[in-house]
PDB file of C-alpha atoms in Angstrom:
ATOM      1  CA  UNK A  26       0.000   0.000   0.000  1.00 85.00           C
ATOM      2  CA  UNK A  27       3.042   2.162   0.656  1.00 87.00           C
ATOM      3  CA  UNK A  28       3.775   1.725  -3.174  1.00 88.00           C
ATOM      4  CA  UNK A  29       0.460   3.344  -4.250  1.00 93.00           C
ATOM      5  CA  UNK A  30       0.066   5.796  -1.136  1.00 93.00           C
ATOM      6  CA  UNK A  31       3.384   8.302  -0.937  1.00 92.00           C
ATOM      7  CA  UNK A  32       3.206   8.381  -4.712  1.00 93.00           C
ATOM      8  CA  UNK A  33      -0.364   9.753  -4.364  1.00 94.00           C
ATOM      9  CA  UNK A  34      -0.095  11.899  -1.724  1.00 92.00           C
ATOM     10  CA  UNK A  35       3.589  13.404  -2.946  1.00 89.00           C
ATOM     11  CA  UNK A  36       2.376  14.111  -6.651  1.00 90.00           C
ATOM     12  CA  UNK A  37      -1.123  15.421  -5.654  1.00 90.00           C
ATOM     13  CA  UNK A  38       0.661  17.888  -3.494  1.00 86.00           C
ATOM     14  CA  UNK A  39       3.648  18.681  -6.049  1.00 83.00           C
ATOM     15  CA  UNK A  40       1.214  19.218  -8.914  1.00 84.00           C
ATOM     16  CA  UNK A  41      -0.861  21.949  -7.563  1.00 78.00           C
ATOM     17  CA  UNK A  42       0.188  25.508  -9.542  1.00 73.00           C
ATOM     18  CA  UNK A  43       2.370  23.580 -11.549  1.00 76.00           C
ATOM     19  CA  UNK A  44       2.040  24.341 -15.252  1.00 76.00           C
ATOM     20  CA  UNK A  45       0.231  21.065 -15.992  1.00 82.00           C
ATOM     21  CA  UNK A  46      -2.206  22.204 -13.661  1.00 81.00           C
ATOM     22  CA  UNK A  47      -2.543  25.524 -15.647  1.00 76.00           C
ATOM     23  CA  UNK A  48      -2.242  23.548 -18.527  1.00 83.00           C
ATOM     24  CA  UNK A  49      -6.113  21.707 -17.196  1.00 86.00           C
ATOM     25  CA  UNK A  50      -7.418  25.118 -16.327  1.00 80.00           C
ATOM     26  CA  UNK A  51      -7.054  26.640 -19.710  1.00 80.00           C
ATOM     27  CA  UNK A  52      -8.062  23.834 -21.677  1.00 83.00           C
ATOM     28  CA  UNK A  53     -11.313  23.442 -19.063  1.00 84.00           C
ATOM     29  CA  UNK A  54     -12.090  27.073 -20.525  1.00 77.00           C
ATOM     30  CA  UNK A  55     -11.438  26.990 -23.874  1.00 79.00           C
ATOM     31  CA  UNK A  56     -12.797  23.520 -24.242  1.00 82.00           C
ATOM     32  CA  UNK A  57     -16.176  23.751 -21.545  1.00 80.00           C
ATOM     33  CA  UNK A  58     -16.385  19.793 -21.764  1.00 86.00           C
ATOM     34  CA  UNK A  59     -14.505  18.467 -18.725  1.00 90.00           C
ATOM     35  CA  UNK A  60     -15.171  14.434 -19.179  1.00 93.00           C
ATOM     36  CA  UNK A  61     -13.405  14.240 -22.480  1.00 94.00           C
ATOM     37  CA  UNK A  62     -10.841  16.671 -20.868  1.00 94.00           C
ATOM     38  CA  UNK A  63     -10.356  14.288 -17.917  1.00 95.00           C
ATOM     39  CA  UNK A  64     -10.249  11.301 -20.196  1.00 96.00           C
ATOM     40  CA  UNK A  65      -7.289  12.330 -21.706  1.00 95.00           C
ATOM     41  CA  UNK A  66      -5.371  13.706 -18.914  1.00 95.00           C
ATOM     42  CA  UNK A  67      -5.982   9.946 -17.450  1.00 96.00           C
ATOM     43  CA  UNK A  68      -4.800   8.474 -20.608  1.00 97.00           C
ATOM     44  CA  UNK A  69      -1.352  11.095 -21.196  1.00 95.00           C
ATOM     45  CA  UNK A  70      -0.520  10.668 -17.375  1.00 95.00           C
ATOM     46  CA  UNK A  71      -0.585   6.963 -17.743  1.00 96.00           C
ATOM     47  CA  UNK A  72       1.314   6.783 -20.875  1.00 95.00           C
ATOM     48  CA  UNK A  73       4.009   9.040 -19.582  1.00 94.00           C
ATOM     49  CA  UNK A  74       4.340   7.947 -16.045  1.00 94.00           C
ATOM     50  CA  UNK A  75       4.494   4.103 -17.115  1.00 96.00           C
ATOM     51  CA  UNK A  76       7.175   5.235 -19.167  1.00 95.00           C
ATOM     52  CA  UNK A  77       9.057   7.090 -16.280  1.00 94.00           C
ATOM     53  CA  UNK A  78       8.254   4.156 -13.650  1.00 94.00           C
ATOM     54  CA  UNK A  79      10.054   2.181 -15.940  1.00 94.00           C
ATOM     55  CA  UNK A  80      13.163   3.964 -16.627  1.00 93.00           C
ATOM     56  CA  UNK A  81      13.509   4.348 -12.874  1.00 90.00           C
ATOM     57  CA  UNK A  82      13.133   0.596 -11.900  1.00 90.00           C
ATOM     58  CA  UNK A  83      15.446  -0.171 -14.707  1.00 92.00           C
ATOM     59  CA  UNK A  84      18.122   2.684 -13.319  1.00 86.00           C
ATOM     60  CA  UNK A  85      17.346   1.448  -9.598  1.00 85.00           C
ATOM     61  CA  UNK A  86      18.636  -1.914 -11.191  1.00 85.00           C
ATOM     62  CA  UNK A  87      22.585  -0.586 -12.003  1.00 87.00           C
ATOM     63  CA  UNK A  88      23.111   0.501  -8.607  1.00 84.00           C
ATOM     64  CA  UNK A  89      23.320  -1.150  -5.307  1.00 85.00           C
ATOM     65  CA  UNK A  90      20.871  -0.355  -2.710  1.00 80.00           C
ATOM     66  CA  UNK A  91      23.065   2.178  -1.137  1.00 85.00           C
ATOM     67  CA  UNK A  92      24.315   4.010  -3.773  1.00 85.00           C
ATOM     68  CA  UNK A  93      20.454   4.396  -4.912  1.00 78.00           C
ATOM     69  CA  UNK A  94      19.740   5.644  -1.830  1.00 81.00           C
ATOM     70  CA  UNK A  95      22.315   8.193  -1.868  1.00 87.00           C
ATOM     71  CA  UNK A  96      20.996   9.014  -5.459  1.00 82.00           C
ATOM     72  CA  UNK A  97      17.430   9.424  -4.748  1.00 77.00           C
ATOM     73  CA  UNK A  98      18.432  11.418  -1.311  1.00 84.00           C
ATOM     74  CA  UNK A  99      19.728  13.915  -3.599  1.00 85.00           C
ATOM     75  CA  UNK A 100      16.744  13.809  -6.120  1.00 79.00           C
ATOM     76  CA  UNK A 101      14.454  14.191  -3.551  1.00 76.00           C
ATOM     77  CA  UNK A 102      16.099  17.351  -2.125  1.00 86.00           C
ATOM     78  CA  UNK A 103      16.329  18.952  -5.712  1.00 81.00           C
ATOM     79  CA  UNK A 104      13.016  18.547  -6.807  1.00 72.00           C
ATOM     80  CA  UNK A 105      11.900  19.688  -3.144  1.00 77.00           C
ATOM     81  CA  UNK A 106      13.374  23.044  -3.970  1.00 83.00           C
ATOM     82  CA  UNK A 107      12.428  23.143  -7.585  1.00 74.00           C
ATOM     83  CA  UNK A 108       8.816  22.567  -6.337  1.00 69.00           C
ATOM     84  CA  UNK A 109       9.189  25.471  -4.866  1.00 78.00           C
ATOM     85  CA  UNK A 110       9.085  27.694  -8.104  1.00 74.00           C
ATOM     86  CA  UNK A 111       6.123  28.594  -9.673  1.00 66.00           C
ATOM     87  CA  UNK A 112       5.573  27.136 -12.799  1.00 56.00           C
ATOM     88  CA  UNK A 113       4.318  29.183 -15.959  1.00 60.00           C
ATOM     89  CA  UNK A 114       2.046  28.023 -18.898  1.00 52.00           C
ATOM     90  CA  UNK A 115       3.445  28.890 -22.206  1.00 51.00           C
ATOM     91  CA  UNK A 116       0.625  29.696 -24.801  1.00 50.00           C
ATOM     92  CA  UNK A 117       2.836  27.467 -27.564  1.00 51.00           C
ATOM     93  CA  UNK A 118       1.566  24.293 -25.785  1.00 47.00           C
ATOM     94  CA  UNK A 119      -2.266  24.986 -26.296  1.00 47.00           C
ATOM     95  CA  UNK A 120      -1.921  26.923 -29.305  1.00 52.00           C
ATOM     96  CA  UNK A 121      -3.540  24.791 -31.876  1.00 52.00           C
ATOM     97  CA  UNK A 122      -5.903  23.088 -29.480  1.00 51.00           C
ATOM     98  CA  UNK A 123      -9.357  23.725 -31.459  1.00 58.00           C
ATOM     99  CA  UNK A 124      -8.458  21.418 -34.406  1.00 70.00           C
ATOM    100  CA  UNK A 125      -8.318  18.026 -32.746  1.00 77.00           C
ATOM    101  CA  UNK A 126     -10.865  18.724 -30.038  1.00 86.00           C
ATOM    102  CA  UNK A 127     -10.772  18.460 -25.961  1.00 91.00           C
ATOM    103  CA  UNK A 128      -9.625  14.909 -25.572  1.00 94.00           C
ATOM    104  CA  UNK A 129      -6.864  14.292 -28.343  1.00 93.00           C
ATOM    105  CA  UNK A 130      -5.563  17.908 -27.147  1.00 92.00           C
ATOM    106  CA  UNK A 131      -5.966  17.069 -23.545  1.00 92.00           C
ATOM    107  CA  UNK A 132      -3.652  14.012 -24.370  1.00 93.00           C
ATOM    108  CA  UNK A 133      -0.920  15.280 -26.635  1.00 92.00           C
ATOM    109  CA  UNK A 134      -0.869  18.904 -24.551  1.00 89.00           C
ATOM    110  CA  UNK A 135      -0.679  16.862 -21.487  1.00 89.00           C
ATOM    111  CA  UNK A 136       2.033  13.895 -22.666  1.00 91.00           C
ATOM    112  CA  UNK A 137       4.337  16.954 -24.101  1.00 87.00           C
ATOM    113  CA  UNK A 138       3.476  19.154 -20.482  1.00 85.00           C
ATOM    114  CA  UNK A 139       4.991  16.221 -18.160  1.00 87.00           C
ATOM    115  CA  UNK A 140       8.128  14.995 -20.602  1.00 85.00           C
ATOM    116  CA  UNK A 141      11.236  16.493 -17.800  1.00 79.00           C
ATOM    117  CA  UNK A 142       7.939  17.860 -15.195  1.00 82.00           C
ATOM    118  CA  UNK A 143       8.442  18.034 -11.472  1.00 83.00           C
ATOM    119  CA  UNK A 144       6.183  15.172 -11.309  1.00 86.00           C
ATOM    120  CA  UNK A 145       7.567  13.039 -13.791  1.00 88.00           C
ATOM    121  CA  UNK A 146      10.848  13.099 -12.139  1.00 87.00           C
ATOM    122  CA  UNK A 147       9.114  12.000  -9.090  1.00 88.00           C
ATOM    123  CA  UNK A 148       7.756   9.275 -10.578  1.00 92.00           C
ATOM    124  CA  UNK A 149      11.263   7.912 -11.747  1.00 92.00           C
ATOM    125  CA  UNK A 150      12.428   8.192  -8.639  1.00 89.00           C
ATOM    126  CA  UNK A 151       9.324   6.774  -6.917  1.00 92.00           C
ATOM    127  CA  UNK A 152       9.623   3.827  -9.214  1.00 92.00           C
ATOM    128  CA  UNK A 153      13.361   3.415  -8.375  1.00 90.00           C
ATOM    129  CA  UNK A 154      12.151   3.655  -4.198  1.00 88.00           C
ATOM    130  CA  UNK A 155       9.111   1.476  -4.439  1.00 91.00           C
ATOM    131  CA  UNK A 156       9.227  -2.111  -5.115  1.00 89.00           C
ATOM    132  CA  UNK A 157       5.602  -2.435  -7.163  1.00 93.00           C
ATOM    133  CA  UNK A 158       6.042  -0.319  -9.997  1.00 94.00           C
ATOM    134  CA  UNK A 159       2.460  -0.717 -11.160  1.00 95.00           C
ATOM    135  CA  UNK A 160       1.236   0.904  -7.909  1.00 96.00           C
ATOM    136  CA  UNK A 161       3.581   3.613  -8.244  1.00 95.00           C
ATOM    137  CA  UNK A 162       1.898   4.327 -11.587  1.00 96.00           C
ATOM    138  CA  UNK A 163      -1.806   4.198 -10.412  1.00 96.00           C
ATOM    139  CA  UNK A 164      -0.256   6.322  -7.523  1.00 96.00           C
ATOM    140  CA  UNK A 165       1.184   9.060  -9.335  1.00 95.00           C
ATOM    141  CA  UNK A 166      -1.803   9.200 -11.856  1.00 96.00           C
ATOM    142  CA  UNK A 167      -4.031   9.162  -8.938  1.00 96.00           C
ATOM    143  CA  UNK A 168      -2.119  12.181  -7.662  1.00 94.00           C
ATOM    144  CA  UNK A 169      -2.597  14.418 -10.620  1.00 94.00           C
ATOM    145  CA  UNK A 170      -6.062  13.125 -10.512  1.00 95.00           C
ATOM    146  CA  UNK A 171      -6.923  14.615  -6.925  1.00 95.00           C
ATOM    147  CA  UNK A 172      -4.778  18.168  -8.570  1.00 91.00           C
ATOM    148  CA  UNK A 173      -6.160  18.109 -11.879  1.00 92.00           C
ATOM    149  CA  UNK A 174      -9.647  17.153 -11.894  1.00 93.00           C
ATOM    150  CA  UNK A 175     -11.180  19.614  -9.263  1.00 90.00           C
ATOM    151  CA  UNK A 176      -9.593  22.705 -11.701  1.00 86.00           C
ATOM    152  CA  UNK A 177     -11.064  21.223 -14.820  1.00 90.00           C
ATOM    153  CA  UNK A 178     -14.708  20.784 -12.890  1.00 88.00           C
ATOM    154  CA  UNK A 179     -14.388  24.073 -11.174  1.00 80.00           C
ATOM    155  CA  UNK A 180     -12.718  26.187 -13.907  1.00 69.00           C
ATOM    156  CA  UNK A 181     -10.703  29.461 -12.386  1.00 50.00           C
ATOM    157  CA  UNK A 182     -12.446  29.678  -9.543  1.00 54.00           C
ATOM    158  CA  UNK A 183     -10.685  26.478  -7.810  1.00 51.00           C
ATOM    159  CA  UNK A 184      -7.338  27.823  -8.908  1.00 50.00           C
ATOM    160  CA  UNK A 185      -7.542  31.432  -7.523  1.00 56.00           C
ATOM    161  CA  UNK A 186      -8.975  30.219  -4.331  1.00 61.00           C
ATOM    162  CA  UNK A 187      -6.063  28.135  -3.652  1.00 57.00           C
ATOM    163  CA  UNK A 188      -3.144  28.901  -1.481  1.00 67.00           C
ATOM    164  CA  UNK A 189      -0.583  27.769  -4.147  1.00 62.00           C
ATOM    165  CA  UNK A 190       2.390  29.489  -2.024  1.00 74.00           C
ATOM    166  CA  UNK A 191       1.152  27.330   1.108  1.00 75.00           C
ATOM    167  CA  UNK A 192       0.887  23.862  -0.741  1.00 68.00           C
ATOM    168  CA  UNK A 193       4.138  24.165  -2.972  1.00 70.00           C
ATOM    169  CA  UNK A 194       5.652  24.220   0.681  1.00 80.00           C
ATOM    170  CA  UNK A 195       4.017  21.280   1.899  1.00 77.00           C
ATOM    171  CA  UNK A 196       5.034  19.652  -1.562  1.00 71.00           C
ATOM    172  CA  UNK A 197       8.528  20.802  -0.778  1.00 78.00           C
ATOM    173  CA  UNK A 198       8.562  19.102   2.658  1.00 84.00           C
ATOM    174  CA  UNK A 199       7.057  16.088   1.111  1.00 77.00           C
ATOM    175  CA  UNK A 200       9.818  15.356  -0.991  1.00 75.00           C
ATOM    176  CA  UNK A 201      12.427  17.319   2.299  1.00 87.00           C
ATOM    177  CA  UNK A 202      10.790  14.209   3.847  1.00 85.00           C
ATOM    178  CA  UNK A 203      11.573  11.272   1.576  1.00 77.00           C
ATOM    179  CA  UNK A 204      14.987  13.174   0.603  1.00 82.00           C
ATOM    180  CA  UNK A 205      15.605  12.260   5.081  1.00 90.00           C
ATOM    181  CA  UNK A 206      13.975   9.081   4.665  1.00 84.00           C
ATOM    182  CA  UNK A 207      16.482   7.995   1.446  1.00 80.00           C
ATOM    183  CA  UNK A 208      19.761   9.752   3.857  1.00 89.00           C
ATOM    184  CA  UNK A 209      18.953   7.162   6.799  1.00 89.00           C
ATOM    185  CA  UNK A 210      18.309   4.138   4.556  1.00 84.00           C
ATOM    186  CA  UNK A 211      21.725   5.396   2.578  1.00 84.00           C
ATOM    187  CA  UNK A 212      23.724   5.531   5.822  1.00 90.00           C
ATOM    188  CA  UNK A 213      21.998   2.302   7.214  1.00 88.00           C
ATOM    189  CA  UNK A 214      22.305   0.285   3.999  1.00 84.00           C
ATOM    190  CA  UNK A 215      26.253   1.895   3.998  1.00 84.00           C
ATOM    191  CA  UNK A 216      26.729   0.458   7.796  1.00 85.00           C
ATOM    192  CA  UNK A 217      27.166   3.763   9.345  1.00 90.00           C
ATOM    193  CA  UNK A 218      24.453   3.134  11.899  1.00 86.00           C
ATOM    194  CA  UNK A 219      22.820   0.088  13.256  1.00 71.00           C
TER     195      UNK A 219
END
């Protein structure tokens, strides 16, 4: 349960004001048809973090357990501070939305919006932590369910009502957290402590 859980809970809370979460919010108003919408942020956020749950079991495979712990120690602790900057939308990535409709949009826009996102990198390194890869994917996809979906069904009102500032911190201490978590099994893994 661990597997599905902290993957959840860490990308629901990194994903909020990031820029695929503006990404959902623009295409909820251009579009006005969230289900589609929702459809294909399910099916991009699949696609993409299966991909990224695999590339970080196979990485977690080249290294011994405390080297990897070392590794993700320092992941962790970079993409804690990087969660801490506010993430833009640029118009490029929504430009040509109206020609292939809310779902194929929603899919490509979204697939192209996580390639090297906050969140993707979490799920690499998630995948590379966690033994059961296929709950780390249903995790992480859950987790930009629970950011995603309430801004697509409530449209700018759910986003300006937030207290992005407040939660990027708690997503920051998430991963401060995990980064602590990875240092003591590094250093117990290593021998330095019983």
């Amino acid at each position: 349960m661990e597997s599905l859980l902290v993957p959840t809970a860490i990308v629901a809370l990194a994903e909020i004001g990031d820029k695929t979460q503006l990404l959902a919010l623009i295409l909820a108003a251009r579009f006005r048809k969230p289900w589609p919408i929702i459809a294909g942020i399910v099916a991009a956020t699949l696609a993409n973090h299966a991909a990224a749950g695999a590339v970080g079991a196979w990485v977690s495979s080249f290294f011994t357990e405390s080297v990897l712990h070392w590794i993700l120690a320092a992941s962790f602790t970079a993409t804690a501070l990087w969660t801490l900057v506010p993430d833009k939308m640029d118009d490029e990535e929504t430009s040509n939305a109206r020609r292939f409709g809310p779902f194929v949009t929603t899919l490509i826009a979204f697939f192209l919006a996580e390639i090297g996102d906050k969140t993707q990198v979490a799920t690499v390194m998630l995948a590379a932590q966690y033994p059961h890869l296929i709950m780390v994917i249903i995790g992480t996809t859950l987790g930009m369910l629970i950011a995603n979906v309430p801004v697509v069904l409530a449209g700018n009102f759910a986003a300006e009502k937030l207290p992005l500032t407040l939660i990027r911190r708690l997503a920051a201490t998430a991963f401060i957290v995990l980064a602590i978590v990875a240092v003591y099994s590094a250093m117990k893994t290593s021998g330095w402590i019983g």
